Every structure is written in C-alpha cells, then in structure tokens.
C-alpha cells in the first residue's frame, strides 16, 4: 500500500538559515510526488512536483526537492528561510496511473525564529 | 477570481443535524475531490468525481453523500452529524487523462464544528 512518512512533526529554524524537510514514501512503481504548503486558515498550495526526468525539481518561493529512488525519499530544501515560510508542509504521493488520488504525509510544522 | 471556492468557510452545529458544503471550480478541470483534515492535520481523501461520475469512495460512512450536478460543482451533504465529524473539509480539483498531471488545486477549506 502507498504511504508517506514525514519524520519531523515540528521544525524550528532561524530566519536566513537553510531548511530541509524530510519525506519518505512507499510505493510499488514510479510515484508522482508533491510538496504542498498550508498557511494558517488557508488551503493547500502546490510548491513543486516530480513525475519523471531530472530528479532535482525547482518550485515556487525558492524551494527545491530531490527525488532519490534508492532511498525512497523526496526531501524539500530551501537555502535561506524567510519568516513568511512559517507554515505546515505536506508531502504527498500519487499514482502514476493518474487517478488523482493523493496520499499525504502527516505534515511538518515549520516555525521561523527572527 | 478564486479557482476553487467552498462555502461556507465555517459551520457550527449540533449533533444530529444535517449540513451541506458547496464547492465550485472555474479551472475547467474534469475531476473534483473531497478531502478531510482532522484535528492532527492529517489529510485523507473521501470522494472523487470525474465528469460527474463517482470514481473514488474511500469507505466513508453513508451519512456522507456527495453530489456533482456538473463538472464544475461538487457538494457534500452530511446527515446526522456526530462529534467525530468535526474537521476541516477541503474541496479540490484536477485534470485527469491525457495531459493531466494529477496536481490538485485546493479550496480554502470549510471548518465544521459539531457540538
């Protein structure tokens, strides 16, 4: 069965510091992988996605993620965090058969210290 | 112009009541979804409709009945509300089939509180 694990429930970083949010997935075939961000009281916004090709994908707001098949990981990174990046981050896996169903991780809460 | 809009944004109601949440998308997508986010922020799919046909039903209680009058609308009706139904319900849409990427576009959520 498909599953997504985000090992870090809560992360605090200082503004300007680098960030890495971890995501591990379990899926039998090549997955579609996504990172979404949820600001308080808001819906989810797509940061980036991976379907195939280059394993390093660039997203909005300066985020990037790297797909590592050997580690079943899709970690999200940002070189310098801004206070406005404080939010909930969700990793999700979808089927390559494109049914539209996404399985989400439990989320990582990012707090940014001034 | 909001791409995926849900109403109402907040509902507070008593146990046993019936309530509805409406969703509309103006993205021209062919597929719409309801996701439930519980108090621990865990997101789980409930239903999916493709061109008005139900394609995903994740063993949700019969008290939940989705309806899709057309491709742009997906409503959720909940009968006999229970305390455990308290959650944030998100509507989403996507384009499946050839050229579809599986990317979901989410509404802002409807927070349901059952007292």
GROMACS .gro file of C-alpha atoms in nm:
model
  229
    1UNK     CA    1   0.000   0.000   0.000
    2UNK     CA    2   0.109   0.353  -0.065
    3UNK     CA    3   0.225   0.557   0.234
    4UNK     CA    4   0.413   0.874   0.309
    5UNK     CA    5   0.617   0.947   0.620
    6UNK     CA    6   0.736   1.285   0.730
    7UNK     CA    7   0.962   1.204   1.026
    8UNK     CA    8   0.973   1.558   1.164
    9UNK     CA    9   0.647   1.678   1.315
   10UNK     CA   10   0.786   2.018   1.409
   11UNK     CA   11   1.097   2.207   1.295
   12UNK     CA   12   1.227   2.545   1.409
   13UNK     CA   13   1.489   2.735   1.211
   14UNK     CA   14   1.628   3.084   1.229
   15UNK     CA   15   1.547   3.329   0.955
   16UNK     CA   16   1.816   3.311   0.689
   17UNK     CA   17   1.917   2.957   0.780
   18UNK     CA   18   1.886   2.667   0.539
   19UNK     CA   19   1.600   2.421   0.560
   20UNK     CA   20   1.547   2.057   0.478
   21UNK     CA   21   1.217   1.880   0.535
   22UNK     CA   22   1.223   1.503   0.504
   23UNK     CA   23   0.978   1.284   0.320
   24UNK     CA   24   0.989   0.908   0.267
   25UNK     CA   25   0.736   0.720   0.062
   26UNK     CA   26   0.633   0.364  -0.001
   27UNK     CA   27   0.506   0.286  -0.349
   28UNK     CA   28   0.542  -0.010  -0.581
   29UNK     CA   29   0.604   0.178  -0.904
   30UNK     CA   30   0.737   0.517  -1.006
   31UNK     CA   31   0.539   0.762  -0.799
   32UNK     CA   32   0.417   1.110  -0.864
   33UNK     CA   33   0.550   1.319  -0.574
   34UNK     CA   34   0.431   1.654  -0.446
   35UNK     CA   35   0.505   1.909  -0.178
   36UNK     CA   36   0.222   2.134  -0.063
   37UNK     CA   37   0.227   2.423   0.184
   38UNK     CA   38  -0.062   2.525   0.407
   39UNK     CA   39  -0.060   2.864   0.576
   40UNK     CA   40  -0.284   2.908   0.882
   41UNK     CA   41  -0.650   2.910   0.787
   42UNK     CA   42  -0.570   2.856   0.420
   43UNK     CA   43  -0.597   2.580   0.168
   44UNK     CA   44  -0.301   2.388   0.031
   45UNK     CA   45  -0.076   2.541  -0.232
   46UNK     CA   46   0.149   2.333  -0.453
   47UNK     CA   47   0.519   2.408  -0.407
   48UNK     CA   48   0.659   2.159  -0.657
   49UNK     CA   49   0.607   1.819  -0.813
   50UNK     CA   50   0.804   1.531  -0.960
   51UNK     CA   51   0.679   1.298  -1.230
   52UNK     CA   52   0.986   1.193  -1.424
   53UNK     CA   53   1.311   1.321  -1.565
   54UNK     CA   54   1.551   1.539  -1.369
   55UNK     CA   55   1.546   1.424  -1.009
   56UNK     CA   56   1.609   1.775  -0.878
   57UNK     CA   57   1.297   1.985  -0.920
   58UNK     CA   58   1.254   2.355  -0.864
   59UNK     CA   59   0.939   2.504  -0.721
   60UNK     CA   60   0.789   2.831  -0.621
   61UNK     CA   61   0.917   3.056  -0.341
   62UNK     CA   62   1.275   2.933  -0.382
   63UNK     CA   63   1.205   2.573  -0.281
   64UNK     CA   64   1.356   2.266  -0.443
   65UNK     CA   65   1.327   1.894  -0.384
   66UNK     CA   66   1.532   1.593  -0.484
   67UNK     CA   67   1.389   1.253  -0.571
   68UNK     CA   68   1.613   0.968  -0.459
   69UNK     CA   69   1.471   0.637  -0.570
   70UNK     CA   70   1.730   0.432  -0.380
   71UNK     CA   71   1.625   0.598  -0.054
   72UNK     CA   72   1.254   0.633  -0.139
   73UNK     CA   73   1.286   0.996  -0.042
   74UNK     CA   74   1.173   1.332  -0.172
   75UNK     CA   75   1.319   1.590   0.063
   76UNK     CA   76   1.233   1.958   0.038
   77UNK     CA   77   1.504   2.221   0.070
   78UNK     CA   78   1.544   2.594   0.078
   79UNK     CA   79   1.882   2.768   0.111
   80UNK     CA   80   1.760   3.066   0.314
   81UNK     CA   81   1.431   3.067   0.503
   82UNK     CA   82   1.213   3.377   0.534
   83UNK     CA   83   0.974   3.447   0.821
   84UNK     CA   84   0.683   3.413   0.575
   85UNK     CA   85   0.779   3.048   0.518
   86UNK     CA   86   0.635   2.954   0.857
   87UNK     CA   87   0.354   2.712   0.772
   88UNK     CA   88   0.256   2.346   0.753
   89UNK     CA   89   0.428   2.143   0.483
   90UNK     CA   90   0.282   1.826   0.336
   91UNK     CA   91   0.448   1.567   0.119
   92UNK     CA   92   0.216   1.357  -0.097
   93UNK     CA   93   0.242   1.063  -0.334
   94UNK     CA   94   0.013   0.995  -0.626
   95UNK     CA   95  -0.034   0.707  -0.863
   96UNK     CA   96   0.145   0.704  -1.195
   97UNK     CA   97  -0.182   0.574  -1.335
   98UNK     CA   98  -0.305   0.924  -1.256
   99UNK     CA   99  -0.627   0.853  -1.072
  100UNK     CA  100  -0.585   1.184  -0.894
  101UNK     CA  101  -0.584   1.024  -0.551
  102UNK     CA  102  -0.303   1.160  -0.333
  103UNK     CA  103  -0.175   1.005  -0.013
  104UNK     CA  104  -0.046   1.269   0.226
  105UNK     CA  105   0.213   1.257   0.499
  106UNK     CA  106   0.121   1.383   0.843
  107UNK     CA  107   0.280   1.719   0.780
  108UNK     CA  108   0.572   1.915   0.924
  109UNK     CA  109   0.512   2.241   1.108
  110UNK     CA  110   0.782   2.494   1.030
  111UNK     CA  111   0.847   2.771   1.279
  112UNK     CA  112   1.087   3.053   1.185
  113UNK     CA  113   1.274   3.242   1.456
  114UNK     CA  114   1.365   3.605   1.389
  115UNK     CA  115  -1.102   3.514  -0.919
  116UNK     CA  116  -1.087   3.217  -0.681
  117UNK     CA  117  -1.006   2.894  -0.866
  118UNK     CA  118  -1.169   2.655  -0.617
  119UNK     CA  119  -1.421   2.811  -0.383
  120UNK     CA  120  -1.607   2.649  -0.095
  121UNK     CA  121  -1.897   2.772   0.113
  122UNK     CA  122  -1.943   2.813   0.395
  123UNK     CA  123  -1.599   2.864   0.542
  124UNK     CA  124  -1.722   2.789   0.893
  125UNK     CA  125  -2.010   2.577   1.023
  126UNK     CA  126  -2.101   2.528   1.386
  127UNK     CA  127  -2.390   2.292   1.451
  128UNK     CA  128  -2.541   2.046   1.695
  129UNK     CA  129  -2.510   1.670   1.688
  130UNK     CA  130  -2.780   1.506   1.483
  131UNK     CA  131  -2.825   1.796   1.242
  132UNK     CA  132  -2.776   1.780   0.866
  133UNK     CA  133  -2.542   2.019   0.685
  134UNK     CA  134  -2.410   2.081   0.335
  135UNK     CA  135  -2.089   2.225   0.196
  136UNK     CA  136  -2.071   2.353  -0.159
  137UNK     CA  137  -1.773   2.366  -0.392
  138UNK     CA  138  -1.719   2.522  -0.730
  139UNK     CA  139  -1.414   2.532  -0.956
  140UNK     CA  140  -1.357   2.760  -1.254
  141UNK     CA  141  -1.041   2.589  -1.381
  142UNK     CA  142  -1.214   2.375  -1.641
  143UNK     CA  143  -1.100   2.058  -1.462
  144UNK     CA  144  -1.281   1.730  -1.507
  145UNK     CA  145  -1.228   1.584  -1.161
  146UNK     CA  146  -1.320   1.707  -0.815
  147UNK     CA  147  -1.248   1.574  -0.468
  148UNK     CA  148  -1.338   1.600  -0.103
  149UNK     CA  149  -1.060   1.561   0.150
  150UNK     CA  150  -1.098   1.560   0.528
  151UNK     CA  151  -0.833   1.712   0.755
  152UNK     CA  152  -0.863   1.600   1.115
  153UNK     CA  153  -0.751   1.774   1.432
  154UNK     CA  154  -0.399   1.635   1.388
  155UNK     CA  155  -0.387   1.792   1.040
  156UNK     CA  156  -0.393   1.451   0.871
  157UNK     CA  157  -0.545   1.476   0.522
  158UNK     CA  158  -0.742   1.186   0.379
  159UNK     CA  159  -0.938   1.155   0.059
  160UNK     CA  160  -1.310   1.091   0.093
  161UNK     CA  161  -1.455   1.106  -0.258
  162UNK     CA  162  -1.364   1.185  -0.613
  163UNK     CA  163  -1.587   1.260  -0.912
  164UNK     CA  164  -1.475   1.256  -1.272
  165UNK     CA  165  -1.716   1.417  -1.518
  166UNK     CA  166  -1.995   1.383  -1.262
  167UNK     CA  167  -1.925   1.014  -1.201
  168UNK     CA  168  -1.809   0.883  -0.865
  169UNK     CA  169  -1.465   0.723  -0.910
  170UNK     CA  170  -1.327   0.714  -0.558
  171UNK     CA  171  -1.522   0.637  -0.244
  172UNK     CA  172  -1.294   0.573   0.050
  173UNK     CA  173  -1.529   0.377   0.277
  174UNK     CA  174  -1.683   0.691   0.414
  175UNK     CA  175  -2.000   0.642   0.627
  176UNK     CA  176  -2.329   0.653   0.438
  177UNK     CA  177  -2.416   0.970   0.627
  178UNK     CA  178  -2.185   1.149   0.383
  179UNK     CA  179  -2.334   1.194   0.039
  180UNK     CA  180  -2.151   1.381  -0.235
  181UNK     CA  181  -2.335   1.520  -0.535
  182UNK     CA  182  -2.192   1.656  -0.855
  183UNK     CA  183  -2.454   1.836  -1.065
  184UNK     CA  184  -2.192   1.922  -1.327
  185UNK     CA  185  -1.816   1.912  -1.377
  186UNK     CA  186  -1.764   2.245  -1.204
  187UNK     CA  187  -1.954   2.167  -0.885
  188UNK     CA  188  -1.921   1.910  -0.609
  189UNK     CA  189  -2.131   1.935  -0.296
  190UNK     CA  190  -2.107   1.738   0.026
  191UNK     CA  191  -2.412   1.665   0.238
  192UNK     CA  192  -2.373   1.518   0.583
  193UNK     CA  193  -2.667   1.365   0.770
  194UNK     CA  194  -2.699   1.307   1.143
  195UNK     CA  195  -2.379   1.483   1.234
  196UNK     CA  196  -2.156   1.328   1.500
  197UNK     CA  197  -1.884   1.477   1.717
  198UNK     CA  198  -1.620   1.289   1.517
  199UNK     CA  199  -1.725   1.470   1.201
  200UNK     CA  200  -1.563   1.788   1.332
  201UNK     CA  201  -1.282   1.861   1.089
  202UNK     CA  202  -1.179   2.084   0.802
  203UNK     CA  203  -1.319   1.965   0.472
  204UNK     CA  204  -1.125   2.058   0.161
  205UNK     CA  205  -1.255   2.054  -0.191
  206UNK     CA  206  -1.002   2.011  -0.470
  207UNK     CA  207  -0.996   1.971  -0.845
  208UNK     CA  208  -0.760   1.838  -1.108
  209UNK     CA  209  -0.740   1.738  -1.470
  210UNK     CA  210  -0.700   1.369  -1.530
  211UNK     CA  211  -0.647   1.178  -1.851
  212UNK     CA  212  -0.410   1.274  -2.129
  213UNK     CA  213  -0.220   1.582  -2.033
  214UNK     CA  214  -0.334   1.567  -1.675
  215UNK     CA  215  -0.065   1.590  -1.414
  216UNK     CA  216  -0.251   1.470  -1.108
  217UNK     CA  217  -0.183   1.804  -0.941
  218UNK     CA  218  -0.464   1.903  -0.709
  219UNK     CA  219  -0.588   2.258  -0.666
  220UNK     CA  220  -0.744   2.310  -0.324
  221UNK     CA  221  -1.011   2.537  -0.188
  222UNK     CA  222  -0.959   2.720   0.140
  223UNK     CA  223  -1.145   2.464   0.344
  224UNK     CA  224  -1.468   2.452   0.542
  225UNK     CA  225  -1.424   2.412   0.916
  226UNK     CA  226  -1.707   2.206   1.063
  227UNK     CA  227  -1.756   2.204   1.438
  228UNK     CA  228  -2.014   1.967   1.584
  229UNK     CA  229  -2.122   2.042   1.940
   0.00000   0.00000   0.00000
